[in-house]
Amino acid sequence: MTTRATANIGVVGLAVMGANLARNLASREGNTVAVHNRTPARTAELVAAHPEAGFVAAESIDDFVASLARPRTAIIMVQAGAGTDAVIDQLVERFEPGDIIVDGGNANFQDTIARERRIAPTGIHFAGVGISGGEEGALKGPSIMPGGSAESYETLGPILSSIAAVADGEPCVTHVGTDGAGHFVKMIHNGIEYADMQLIGEAYDLLRTVGGLEPHAIADVFAQWNKGPLESYLIEITAEILRQVDPGTGKPFVDVVLDQAGSKGTGVWTVQNALDLGVPVGGIAEAVFARAVSSKPDQRAAVRRLGIARPALQEAGPGFAEDVAKALYASKVVAYAQGFDAIIAGAERYGWDIHKDRVARIWRGGCIIRARFLDRIAEAYTEDPNIATLLEAPYFARAVTEGQDAWRRIVATAARSGIPVPGFGSALSYYDSLAADRLPAALVQGQRDFFGAHTYRRTDQEGTFHTLWSGDRGEVRTDTASH
Ligand code: NBP
């Protein structure tokens, strides 16, 4: 039997993400979607469950390729890693120059760069595309971060625009940059997501312990916050989670869930890469570490067993919730500023022309970190793409300056009450580090020079210097020809 090439797009990998993305594609006018899965039962199941989609089902990879019109365009939605490579190999064997292979999974951007390099000589385009929004986003409209060549984007752009979330009338998709740029930005998105979730968790903890509020009352506080500058998907779902009552016990849902958070690794990737790029992303790192600490029950039990007297909880004054909101907002600004710094450094290192304003815009809808204040970030980078830090942009500078007293009160209250706030605390320290006239880094330089002759620079002269610590403690200049 010969298969007719009728589909303008195909999806390989029909677990939850691929199936939903395929349904989303099929629901948009003009798309005919071919579908294929390694285990054919999944393909049959999807096609049977959704006759309205008009899928072109392909049991074999040969049928799948034959069902695609040229340029053939296939989106891979399989488990990142070996699964992705297996499917890429199958497609590369059968595709022709000009055809497009899209990896829509959560690939490590370094793998995407390597895959693009490997595939480029064949004339086949390879585009790593970051897709955020989870299952529901895939079905109803995700935020999409495509990498790959500008040429492949000519074909991909309209298809991806048709399925993306829409924010203020604009589809949440933009060509982020070449090769791994899309997966890199998706990785940073996930890193920011970790920070945002941790900060919200700390706000909840403070309202519960110091504020003395029950989960349903905190849900009301979050719902209220969601009507103001903190409006975001994560705040919205937090209110819903806090309102949830466990059907079995009648207790608040949040009280019956084990307090050990896991992760799938993109937060770790973000921190590893930021370290490599020399970008301080303390907010993201603290969020990753906080999950790691939570998942050390033996260590937690060992310290609890010491029976050390816990400090008395501080009084929560009348403006406590308001203070927490301000601390949350300021810390969130820091987390996003750090994330964008990582994007800037990544773009520089890997040669990507990333438009920060466009990234902020496509994160306004569909993705997990969608939030009202991304509009402000987009505005800040549109006004001046070269600002040294988002904290310098007038809107954020004002917000953080106005919120800083509350921020300090909250971090102090938490410390005095024995409530861990690694997110709030590290964000405040980061802000204070940037704002300080002098940092103790001068002393650190002295120490480095003392034990390792690492040299230092002076405030009053050009050049590099070394003090003869084990000699007469005179100073020598180390950057001149005589040394
Ligand atoms: P999974 O990550 O659970 O992967 C299952 C799919 O991979 C199945 O279709 C499976 O085929 C296929 N597969 C595997 Br495993 N090994 C394969 C191989 N060697 N050759 C061919 N196919 C293979 O699916 P998912 O949860 O739908 O996620 C898909 C991608 O999307 C992943 O990269 C994931 O990280 C990413 N993701 C993104 C989000 C988001 O919010 N953006 C959320 C969740 C997942 P089988 O049916 O034959 O076993």
Short mmCIF file of C-alpha atoms and ligand atoms in Angstrom, two decimals:
data_model
loop_
_atom_site.label_atom_id
_atom_site.label_comp_id
_atom_site.label_asym_id
_atom_site.label_seq_id
_atom_site.Cartn_x
_atom_site.Cartn_y
_atom_site.Cartn_z
CA MET A 1 0.00 0.00 0.00
CA THR A 2 1.37 3.46 -0.83
CA THR A 3 0.76 6.19 1.67
CA ARG A 4 -0.16 9.59 0.29
CA ALA A 5 1.87 12.55 1.52
CA THR A 6 -1.02 14.53 2.91
CA ALA A 7 0.18 15.74 6.31
CA ASN A 8 1.90 19.11 6.68
CA ILE A 9 3.18 18.13 10.13
CA GLY A 10 3.84 14.95 12.04
CA VAL A 11 4.31 14.02 15.69
CA VAL A 12 6.44 11.10 16.87
CA GLY A 13 5.93 10.05 20.48
CA LEU A 14 2.35 9.92 21.66
CA ALA A 15 2.61 9.81 25.44
CA VAL A 16 0.75 12.61 27.17
CA MET A 17 2.74 15.53 25.78
CA GLY A 18 2.93 14.31 22.19
CA ALA A 19 -0.72 13.24 22.11
CA ASN A 20 -1.88 16.62 23.41
CA LEU A 21 0.38 18.54 21.06
CA ALA A 22 -0.88 16.47 18.13
CA ARG A 23 -4.49 17.19 19.13
CA ASN A 24 -3.69 20.88 19.46
CA LEU A 25 -2.09 20.89 15.97
CA ALA A 26 -5.05 19.02 14.48
CA SER A 27 -7.52 21.49 15.94
CA ARG A 28 -6.00 24.40 14.00
CA GLU A 29 -7.25 25.14 10.55
CA GLY A 30 -5.02 24.06 7.70
CA ASN A 31 -3.14 21.36 9.61
CA THR A 32 -3.22 17.69 8.74
CA VAL A 33 -1.31 15.77 11.40
CA ALA A 34 0.48 12.47 10.96
CA VAL A 35 1.06 10.54 14.19
CA HIS A 36 3.43 7.71 15.07
CA ASN A 37 4.57 6.01 18.23
CA ARG A 38 7.15 3.27 18.80
CA THR A 39 4.47 1.09 20.39
CA PRO A 40 1.66 1.09 17.80
CA ALA A 41 -1.08 0.55 20.41
CA ARG A 42 -0.61 4.13 21.59
CA THR A 43 -1.15 5.45 18.06
CA ALA A 44 -4.28 3.35 17.61
CA GLU A 45 -5.62 4.48 20.98
CA LEU A 46 -5.13 8.17 20.21
CA VAL A 47 -6.67 7.94 16.77
CA ALA A 48 -9.66 5.99 18.09
CA ALA A 49 -10.21 8.41 20.97
CA HIS A 50 -10.09 11.48 18.72
CA PRO A 51 -11.77 10.89 15.38
CA GLU A 52 -12.45 14.63 15.17
CA ALA A 53 -8.70 15.25 14.76
CA GLY A 54 -8.52 13.53 11.37
CA PHE A 55 -5.09 12.09 12.21
CA VAL A 56 -3.08 10.25 9.61
CA ALA A 57 -2.01 7.23 11.66
CA ALA A 58 1.29 5.59 10.81
CA GLU A 59 2.16 2.26 12.32
CA SER A 60 5.68 2.20 10.93
CA ILE A 61 8.22 4.96 10.69
CA ASP A 62 8.31 4.39 6.91
CA ASP A 63 4.59 5.03 6.65
CA PHE A 64 4.98 8.08 8.87
CA VAL A 65 7.65 9.60 6.63
CA ALA A 66 5.67 8.74 3.51
CA SER A 67 2.61 10.51 4.91
CA LEU A 68 4.40 13.86 5.23
CA ALA A 69 4.22 16.51 2.51
CA ARG A 70 7.48 18.31 1.64
CA PRO A 71 9.28 19.91 3.29
CA ARG A 72 8.62 17.09 5.71
CA THR A 73 8.26 18.42 9.23
CA ALA A 74 8.22 16.12 12.23
CA ILE A 75 8.03 17.01 15.91
CA ILE A 76 9.63 14.49 18.24
CA MET A 77 7.96 14.27 21.66
CA VAL A 78 9.69 11.31 23.26
CA GLN A 79 11.69 10.84 26.41
CA ALA A 80 14.73 13.13 26.29
CA GLY A 81 18.09 11.42 25.77
CA ALA A 82 18.42 8.01 24.13
CA GLY A 83 14.79 7.97 22.93
CA THR A 84 15.27 11.26 21.12
CA ASP A 85 18.46 10.03 19.46
CA ALA A 86 16.78 6.81 18.35
CA VAL A 87 13.96 8.70 16.63
CA ILE A 88 16.33 11.27 15.13
CA ASP A 89 18.36 8.44 13.57
CA GLN A 90 15.23 6.88 12.08
CA LEU A 91 14.16 10.19 10.57
CA VAL A 92 17.60 11.23 9.32
CA GLU A 93 17.81 7.92 7.46
CA ARG A 94 14.57 8.68 5.63
CA PHE A 95 14.38 12.47 5.34
CA GLU A 96 15.84 14.58 2.52
CA PRO A 97 17.66 17.92 2.44
CA GLY A 98 15.28 20.74 3.36
CA ASP A 99 13.13 18.54 5.62
CA ILE A 100 12.82 19.56 9.26
CA ILE A 101 13.24 17.53 12.43
CA VAL A 102 11.97 19.24 15.56
CA ASP A 103 12.84 18.07 19.06
CA GLY A 104 10.04 19.36 21.28
CA GLY A 105 11.17 17.44 24.38
CA ASN A 106 13.12 18.71 27.34
CA ALA A 107 16.56 18.17 25.82
CA ASN A 108 19.73 19.52 27.34
CA PHE A 109 20.68 22.43 25.07
CA GLN A 110 24.25 21.10 24.75
CA ASP A 111 22.80 17.90 23.27
CA THR A 112 20.74 20.04 20.90
CA ILE A 113 23.84 21.92 19.75
CA ALA A 114 25.66 18.60 19.18
CA ARG A 115 22.69 17.06 17.34
CA GLU A 116 22.33 20.08 15.08
CA ARG A 117 26.01 19.91 14.25
CA ARG A 118 25.76 16.21 13.47
CA ILE A 119 22.68 16.57 11.27
CA ALA A 120 23.59 19.82 9.44
CA PRO A 121 25.86 18.14 6.83
CA THR A 122 22.87 16.08 5.61
CA GLY A 123 21.01 19.26 4.62
CA ILE A 124 18.19 18.32 6.98
CA HIS A 125 17.23 21.04 9.44
CA PHE A 126 17.24 20.23 13.11
CA ALA A 127 15.40 22.55 15.46
CA GLY A 128 15.42 22.18 19.23
CA VAL A 129 12.18 23.69 20.47
CA GLY A 130 11.44 24.40 24.12
CA ILE A 131 7.79 23.86 24.96
CA SER A 132 6.41 24.93 28.31
CA GLY A 133 2.98 24.58 29.82
CA GLY A 134 2.75 20.96 30.81
CA GLU A 135 0.01 18.66 29.56
CA GLU A 136 -2.64 21.33 29.49
CA GLY A 137 -0.41 23.81 27.71
CA ALA A 138 0.43 21.24 25.05
CA LEU A 139 -3.27 20.76 24.39
CA LYS A 140 -4.59 24.29 24.70
CA GLY A 141 -1.61 26.48 23.86
CA PRO A 142 1.93 26.34 25.24
CA SER A 143 4.66 28.95 25.29
CA ILE A 144 7.08 27.89 22.58
CA MET A 145 10.82 28.65 22.42
CA PRO A 146 12.17 27.49 19.06
CA GLY A 147 15.86 27.29 18.22
CA GLY A 148 17.32 26.10 14.93
CA SER A 149 17.98 27.87 11.67
CA ALA A 150 16.08 30.96 10.49
CA GLU A 151 15.30 29.01 7.30
CA SER A 152 13.57 26.20 9.16
CA TYR A 153 11.64 28.79 11.14
CA GLU A 154 10.04 30.03 7.93
CA THR A 155 8.18 26.72 7.78
CA LEU A 156 7.92 26.12 11.50
CA GLY A 157 6.92 29.64 12.55
CA PRO A 158 3.36 29.60 11.16
CA ILE A 159 2.73 26.06 12.44
CA LEU A 160 3.99 26.84 15.94
CA SER A 161 2.18 30.19 16.00
CA SER A 162 -1.06 28.37 15.25
CA ILE A 163 -0.81 26.23 18.41
CA ALA A 164 0.87 28.61 20.85
CA ALA A 165 -0.84 30.37 23.73
CA VAL A 166 -1.93 33.91 22.98
CA ALA A 167 -1.12 36.84 25.26
CA ASP A 168 -2.55 40.26 24.43
CA GLY A 169 -3.31 39.07 20.92
CA GLU A 170 0.24 37.85 20.26
CA PRO A 171 1.16 34.17 19.92
CA CYS A 172 3.64 33.12 22.61
CA VAL A 173 6.35 31.99 20.22
CA THR A 174 9.44 33.64 18.81
CA HIS A 175 12.53 32.35 17.05
CA VAL A 176 14.87 32.52 20.03
CA GLY A 177 18.14 31.88 18.19
CA THR A 178 20.06 29.19 16.35
CA ASP A 179 20.81 25.57 17.37
CA GLY A 180 20.37 25.14 21.16
CA ALA A 181 19.04 28.64 21.96
CA GLY A 182 15.44 27.46 22.36
CA HIS A 183 16.29 24.65 24.75
CA PHE A 184 18.67 26.95 26.64
CA VAL A 185 15.93 29.53 27.20
CA LYS A 186 13.49 26.77 28.17
CA MET A 187 16.05 25.56 30.72
CA ILE A 188 16.30 29.06 32.21
CA HIS A 189 12.50 29.27 32.23
CA ASN A 190 12.43 26.11 34.32
CA GLY A 191 15.13 27.48 36.62
CA ILE A 192 13.09 30.62 37.23
CA GLU A 193 10.08 28.39 37.83
CA TYR A 194 12.00 26.64 40.64
CA ALA A 195 12.85 30.00 42.23
CA ASP A 196 9.30 31.31 41.92
CA MET A 197 7.84 28.16 43.50
CA GLN A 198 10.31 28.25 46.38
CA LEU A 199 9.56 31.93 47.08
CA ILE A 200 5.83 31.24 47.09
CA GLY A 201 6.50 28.33 49.45
CA GLU A 202 8.39 30.60 51.83
CA ALA A 203 5.57 33.18 51.73
CA TYR A 204 3.10 30.42 52.62
CA ASP A 205 5.31 29.15 55.45
CA LEU A 206 5.57 32.62 56.99
CA LEU A 207 1.84 33.29 56.72
CA ARG A 208 1.14 29.92 58.30
CA THR A 209 3.68 29.89 61.14
CA VAL A 210 4.27 33.52 62.04
CA GLY A 211 0.97 34.79 60.66
CA GLY A 212 -0.99 31.96 62.28
CA LEU A 213 -3.29 31.55 59.27
CA GLU A 214 -4.88 28.27 58.25
CA PRO A 215 -4.41 27.05 54.65
CA HIS A 216 -7.90 28.15 53.53
CA ALA A 217 -7.22 31.66 54.88
CA ILE A 218 -3.84 31.74 53.13
CA ALA A 219 -5.66 30.68 49.96
CA ASP A 220 -7.73 33.86 50.32
CA VAL A 221 -4.55 35.93 50.73
CA PHE A 222 -3.06 34.40 47.58
CA ALA A 223 -6.29 34.87 45.66
CA GLN A 224 -6.19 38.53 46.70
CA TRP A 225 -2.55 38.84 45.63
CA ASN A 226 -3.53 37.38 42.29
CA LYS A 227 -5.54 40.51 41.58
CA GLY A 228 -2.49 42.76 41.87
CA PRO A 229 1.11 42.99 40.66
CA LEU A 230 1.85 39.43 41.85
CA GLU A 231 -0.77 38.01 39.47
CA SER A 232 0.58 34.81 38.00
CA TYR A 233 -0.31 31.23 37.22
CA LEU A 234 1.75 29.93 40.14
CA ILE A 235 0.02 32.24 42.65
CA GLU A 236 -3.34 31.23 41.19
CA ILE A 237 -2.74 27.49 41.51
CA THR A 238 -1.23 27.96 44.98
CA ALA A 239 -4.56 29.39 46.16
CA GLU A 240 -6.35 26.38 44.71
CA ILE A 241 -3.95 23.88 46.27
CA LEU A 242 -4.30 25.55 49.68
CA ARG A 243 -8.08 25.36 49.43
CA GLN A 244 -7.99 21.66 48.67
CA VAL A 245 -9.20 19.36 51.45
CA ASP A 246 -8.04 15.75 51.54
CA PRO A 247 -11.15 13.68 50.84
CA GLY A 248 -9.93 10.77 52.99
CA THR A 249 -9.06 12.61 56.19
CA GLY A 250 -10.81 15.96 55.89
CA LYS A 251 -7.48 17.65 56.58
CA PRO A 252 -6.00 20.40 54.43
CA PHE A 253 -4.42 18.70 51.43
CA VAL A 254 -1.11 20.50 52.06
CA ASP A 255 -0.90 18.86 55.49
CA VAL A 256 -1.16 15.29 54.22
CA VAL A 257 1.52 15.66 51.53
CA LEU A 258 5.04 14.55 52.45
CA ASP A 259 7.27 17.64 52.68
CA GLN A 260 10.02 16.30 50.41
CA ALA A 261 10.15 17.90 46.98
CA GLY A 262 11.61 16.15 43.98
CA SER A 263 12.79 17.43 40.62
CA LYS A 264 13.47 16.26 37.10
CA GLY A 265 16.79 18.05 36.74
CA THR A 266 16.28 21.19 34.67
CA GLY A 267 16.84 23.34 37.77
CA VAL A 268 20.14 21.58 38.32
CA TRP A 269 21.09 22.15 34.67
CA THR A 270 20.31 25.84 35.03
CA VAL A 271 22.54 26.19 38.05
CA GLN A 272 25.35 24.10 36.54
CA ASN A 273 25.33 26.19 33.39
CA ALA A 274 25.06 29.46 35.27
CA LEU A 275 28.09 28.46 37.36
CA ASP A 276 29.93 27.67 34.16
CA LEU A 277 28.96 31.05 32.73
CA GLY A 278 29.90 32.84 35.96
CA VAL A 279 26.38 34.18 36.50
CA PRO A 280 25.09 34.35 40.08
CA VAL A 281 21.67 32.71 40.07
CA GLY A 282 21.37 32.38 43.84
CA GLY A 283 17.56 32.41 43.75
CA ILE A 284 17.45 29.40 41.46
CA ALA A 285 20.30 27.62 43.25
CA GLU A 286 18.65 28.10 46.66
CA ALA A 287 15.42 26.69 45.26
CA VAL A 288 17.23 23.61 43.95
CA PHE A 289 19.07 23.22 47.28
CA ALA A 290 15.86 23.71 49.26
CA ARG A 291 14.32 20.73 47.46
CA ALA A 292 17.50 18.75 48.12
CA VAL A 293 17.42 19.63 51.85
CA SER A 294 13.75 18.70 52.05
CA SER A 295 14.63 15.30 50.62
CA LYS A 296 17.14 14.45 53.36
CA PRO A 297 14.82 12.97 56.00
CA ASP A 298 17.65 11.33 57.94
CA GLN A 299 19.59 14.57 58.37
CA ARG A 300 16.43 16.47 59.24
CA ALA A 301 15.50 13.86 61.84
CA ALA A 302 19.03 13.86 63.27
CA VAL A 303 18.98 17.60 63.88
CA ARG A 304 15.41 17.55 65.20
CA ARG A 305 16.44 14.82 67.66
CA LEU A 306 18.95 17.21 69.22
CA GLY A 307 15.92 18.87 70.75
CA ILE A 308 17.40 22.32 70.45
CA ALA A 309 14.92 24.87 71.76
CA ARG A 310 13.20 26.51 68.83
CA PRO A 311 13.04 30.29 68.95
CA ALA A 312 9.72 31.85 69.89
CA LEU A 313 7.71 32.98 66.91
CA GLN A 314 7.83 36.71 66.34
CA GLU A 315 4.63 38.70 66.51
CA ALA A 316 2.92 39.26 63.19
CA GLY A 317 1.74 42.84 63.17
CA PRO A 318 -1.28 44.06 61.23
CA GLY A 319 0.69 44.68 58.04
CA PHE A 320 2.38 41.27 58.07
CA ALA A 321 0.74 39.80 54.98
CA GLU A 322 1.44 43.02 53.11
CA ASP A 323 5.10 42.80 54.12
CA VAL A 324 5.27 39.19 52.93
CA ALA A 325 3.79 40.25 49.58
CA LYS A 326 6.43 42.94 49.18
CA ALA A 327 9.24 40.56 50.13
CA LEU A 328 7.87 38.04 47.66
CA TYR A 329 7.67 40.58 44.89
CA ALA A 330 11.18 41.95 45.46
CA SER A 331 12.67 38.44 45.68
CA LYS A 332 10.84 37.46 42.52
CA VAL A 333 12.27 40.46 40.67
CA VAL A 334 15.74 39.31 41.76
CA ALA A 335 15.10 35.74 40.55
CA TYR A 336 13.96 36.95 37.13
CA ALA A 337 16.84 39.44 36.92
CA GLN A 338 19.27 36.59 37.59
CA GLY A 339 17.55 34.35 35.03
CA PHE A 340 17.77 37.02 32.35
CA ASP A 341 21.43 37.57 33.24
CA ALA A 342 21.98 33.88 32.52
CA ILE A 343 20.25 34.27 29.15
CA ILE A 344 22.47 37.24 28.31
CA ALA A 345 25.62 35.31 29.27
CA GLY A 346 24.48 32.19 27.38
CA ALA A 347 23.74 34.23 24.27
CA GLU A 348 27.20 35.73 24.43
CA ARG A 349 28.96 32.41 25.00
CA TYR A 350 27.08 30.48 22.30
CA GLY A 351 26.67 33.27 19.76
CA TRP A 352 22.89 33.67 19.92
CA ASP A 353 21.11 36.91 19.12
CA ILE A 354 18.46 36.59 21.82
CA HIS A 355 15.93 39.39 22.19
CA LYS A 356 15.18 39.52 25.90
CA ASP A 357 12.02 41.57 25.37
CA ARG A 358 10.64 38.89 23.05
CA VAL A 359 11.48 36.13 25.51
CA ALA A 360 9.62 38.03 28.26
CA ARG A 361 6.65 38.44 25.88
CA ILE A 362 6.38 34.76 24.99
CA TRP A 363 6.46 33.85 28.68
CA ARG A 364 3.31 35.92 29.31
CA GLY A 365 1.02 33.09 28.27
CA GLY A 366 0.96 29.29 28.19
CA CYS A 367 3.97 28.61 30.39
CA ILE A 368 4.28 27.86 34.08
CA ILE A 369 5.91 31.19 35.00
CA ARG A 370 3.35 33.30 33.14
CA ALA A 371 2.82 36.41 35.18
CA ARG A 372 1.57 39.93 34.89
CA PHE A 373 4.97 41.44 35.60
CA LEU A 374 6.51 39.87 32.49
CA ASP A 375 4.90 42.80 30.68
CA ARG A 376 7.10 45.05 32.78
CA ILE A 377 10.19 43.01 31.97
CA ALA A 378 9.35 43.18 28.27
CA GLU A 379 8.92 46.95 28.55
CA ALA A 380 12.22 47.33 30.40
CA TYR A 381 14.18 45.42 27.75
CA THR A 382 12.34 47.12 24.89
CA GLU A 383 13.24 50.51 26.31
CA ASP A 384 16.88 49.59 26.83
CA PRO A 385 18.11 46.13 25.79
CA ASN A 386 21.49 46.89 27.35
CA ILE A 387 20.53 47.67 30.94
CA ALA A 388 23.11 46.20 33.33
CA THR A 389 20.43 44.45 35.39
CA LEU A 390 16.65 44.38 35.47
CA LEU A 391 16.91 45.89 38.95
CA GLU A 392 18.05 49.09 37.26
CA ALA A 393 14.91 49.45 35.12
CA PRO A 394 12.85 52.32 36.59
CA TYR A 395 9.75 50.26 37.38
CA PHE A 396 11.66 47.51 39.17
CA ALA A 397 14.06 49.93 40.85
CA ARG A 398 11.05 51.69 42.35
CA ALA A 399 9.28 48.47 43.35
CA VAL A 400 12.34 47.08 45.09
CA THR A 401 13.24 50.38 46.77
CA GLU A 402 9.71 50.81 48.05
CA GLY A 403 9.54 47.20 49.19
CA GLN A 404 12.92 46.92 50.82
CA ASP A 405 11.92 47.84 54.37
CA ALA A 406 9.24 45.17 54.33
CA TRP A 407 11.69 42.73 52.74
CA ARG A 408 14.20 43.30 55.56
CA ARG A 409 11.52 42.98 58.24
CA ILE A 410 10.39 39.67 56.78
CA VAL A 411 13.89 38.19 56.50
CA ALA A 412 14.65 39.34 60.07
CA THR A 413 11.35 37.98 61.38
CA ALA A 414 12.01 34.66 59.69
CA ALA A 415 15.53 34.41 61.11
CA ARG A 416 14.35 35.29 64.63
CA SER A 417 11.47 32.82 64.39
CA GLY A 418 13.59 29.99 63.03
CA ILE A 419 11.78 29.82 59.69
CA PRO A 420 14.03 28.95 56.76
CA VAL A 421 13.82 31.52 53.97
CA PRO A 422 16.73 30.68 51.66
CA GLY A 423 14.97 32.31 48.72
CA PHE A 424 14.01 35.59 50.39
CA GLY A 425 17.33 35.75 52.24
CA SER A 426 19.59 35.09 49.29
CA ALA A 427 17.65 37.53 47.09
CA LEU A 428 18.05 40.26 49.69
CA SER A 429 21.76 39.55 50.05
CA TYR A 430 22.16 39.66 46.30
CA TYR A 431 20.41 43.02 46.17
CA ASP A 432 22.52 44.34 49.04
CA SER A 433 25.68 43.06 47.34
CA LEU A 434 24.86 45.01 44.20
CA ALA A 435 23.92 48.08 46.22
CA ALA A 436 26.95 48.10 48.58
CA ASP A 437 29.65 50.76 48.15
CA ARG A 438 32.36 48.27 49.08
CA LEU A 439 32.30 44.50 49.32
CA PRO A 440 34.54 42.27 51.42
CA ALA A 441 35.84 40.93 48.11
CA ALA A 442 38.81 43.27 48.74
CA LEU A 443 39.75 41.17 51.78
CA VAL A 444 39.21 37.96 49.82
CA GLN A 445 41.64 39.26 47.20
CA GLY A 446 44.15 39.90 49.99
CA GLN A 447 43.72 36.32 51.23
CA ARG A 448 44.13 34.92 47.72
CA ASP A 449 47.30 36.93 47.25
CA PHE A 450 48.63 35.86 50.68
CA PHE A 451 48.38 32.11 50.22
CA GLY A 452 48.48 31.76 46.46
CA ALA A 453 50.14 34.90 45.04
CA HIS A 454 47.01 35.37 42.94
CA THR A 455 47.67 39.15 42.76
CA TYR A 456 45.15 41.97 43.13
CA ARG A 457 44.24 45.29 41.59
CA ARG A 458 44.22 48.55 43.50
CA THR A 459 41.60 51.24 43.80
CA ASP A 460 44.10 54.01 43.13
CA GLN A 461 46.37 52.69 40.35
CA GLU A 462 46.14 50.65 37.16
CA GLY A 463 47.88 47.26 36.95
CA THR A 464 48.10 44.11 39.04
CA PHE A 465 50.06 43.80 42.26
CA HIS A 466 51.44 41.27 44.72
CA THR A 467 52.53 41.82 48.29
CA LEU A 468 55.65 39.92 49.40
CA TRP A 469 53.81 38.37 52.35
CA SER A 470 56.62 36.03 53.40
CA GLY A 471 59.29 38.63 52.66
CA ASP A 472 59.46 42.24 53.64
CA ARG A 473 55.76 42.81 52.83
CA GLY A 474 56.63 45.35 50.23
CA GLU A 475 54.50 45.48 47.11
CA VAL A 476 55.54 44.60 43.57
CA ARG A 477 53.75 45.28 40.35
CA THR A 478 53.20 42.06 38.40
CA ASP A 479 51.94 43.26 35.03
CA THR A 480 55.06 45.10 33.89
CA ALA A 481 57.87 43.71 31.69
CA SER A 482 60.33 43.71 34.63
CA HIS A 483 58.25 41.04 36.39
P1 NBP B 1 7.81 10.55 28.19
O1 NBP B 1 8.94 11.45 28.51
O2 NBP B 1 7.20 9.76 29.27
O3 NBP B 1 8.28 9.55 27.04
C1 NBP B 1 7.41 8.55 26.56
C2 NBP B 1 7.45 8.52 25.06
O4 NBP B 1 8.79 8.31 24.59
C3 NBP B 1 6.60 7.39 24.51
O5 NBP B 1 5.98 7.81 23.32
C4 NBP B 1 7.65 6.32 24.25
O6 NBP B 1 7.26 5.36 23.31
C5 NBP B 1 8.75 7.17 23.70
N1 NBP B 1 10.06 6.50 23.62
C6 NBP B 1 10.92 6.13 24.60
BR1 NBP B 1 10.58 6.26 26.37
N2 NBP B 1 12.03 5.58 24.14
C7 NBP B 1 11.90 5.57 22.80
C8 NBP B 1 12.72 5.11 21.76
N3 NBP B 1 13.90 4.55 22.01
N4 NBP B 1 12.26 5.26 20.50
C9 NBP B 1 11.08 5.81 20.25
N5 NBP B 1 10.24 6.28 21.20
C10 NBP B 1 10.66 6.16 22.47
O7 NBP B 1 6.65 11.36 27.44
P2 NBP B 1 5.99 12.75 27.83
O8 NBP B 1 5.79 12.87 29.29
O9 NBP B 1 4.83 12.89 26.91
O10 NBP B 1 7.11 13.82 27.43
C11 NBP B 1 7.60 13.97 26.10
C12 NBP B 1 8.71 15.00 26.10
O11 NBP B 1 8.18 16.23 26.56
C13 NBP B 1 9.87 14.67 27.04
O12 NBP B 1 11.07 15.11 26.48
C14 NBP B 1 9.57 15.46 28.28
O13 NBP B 1 10.72 15.82 29.00
C15 NBP B 1 8.89 16.66 27.72
N6 NBP B 1 7.91 17.19 28.69
C16 NBP B 1 7.65 18.46 28.68
C17 NBP B 1 6.75 18.99 29.55
C18 NBP B 1 6.48 20.40 29.46
O14 NBP B 1 5.81 20.98 30.31
N7 NBP B 1 7.00 21.03 28.46
C19 NBP B 1 6.05 18.22 30.46
C20 NBP B 1 6.30 16.93 30.45
C21 NBP B 1 7.23 16.42 29.54
P3 NBP B 1 6.50 4.03 23.79
O15 NBP B 1 5.05 4.39 23.92
O16 NBP B 1 6.75 3.08 22.69
O17 NBP B 1 7.11 3.61 25.09
#
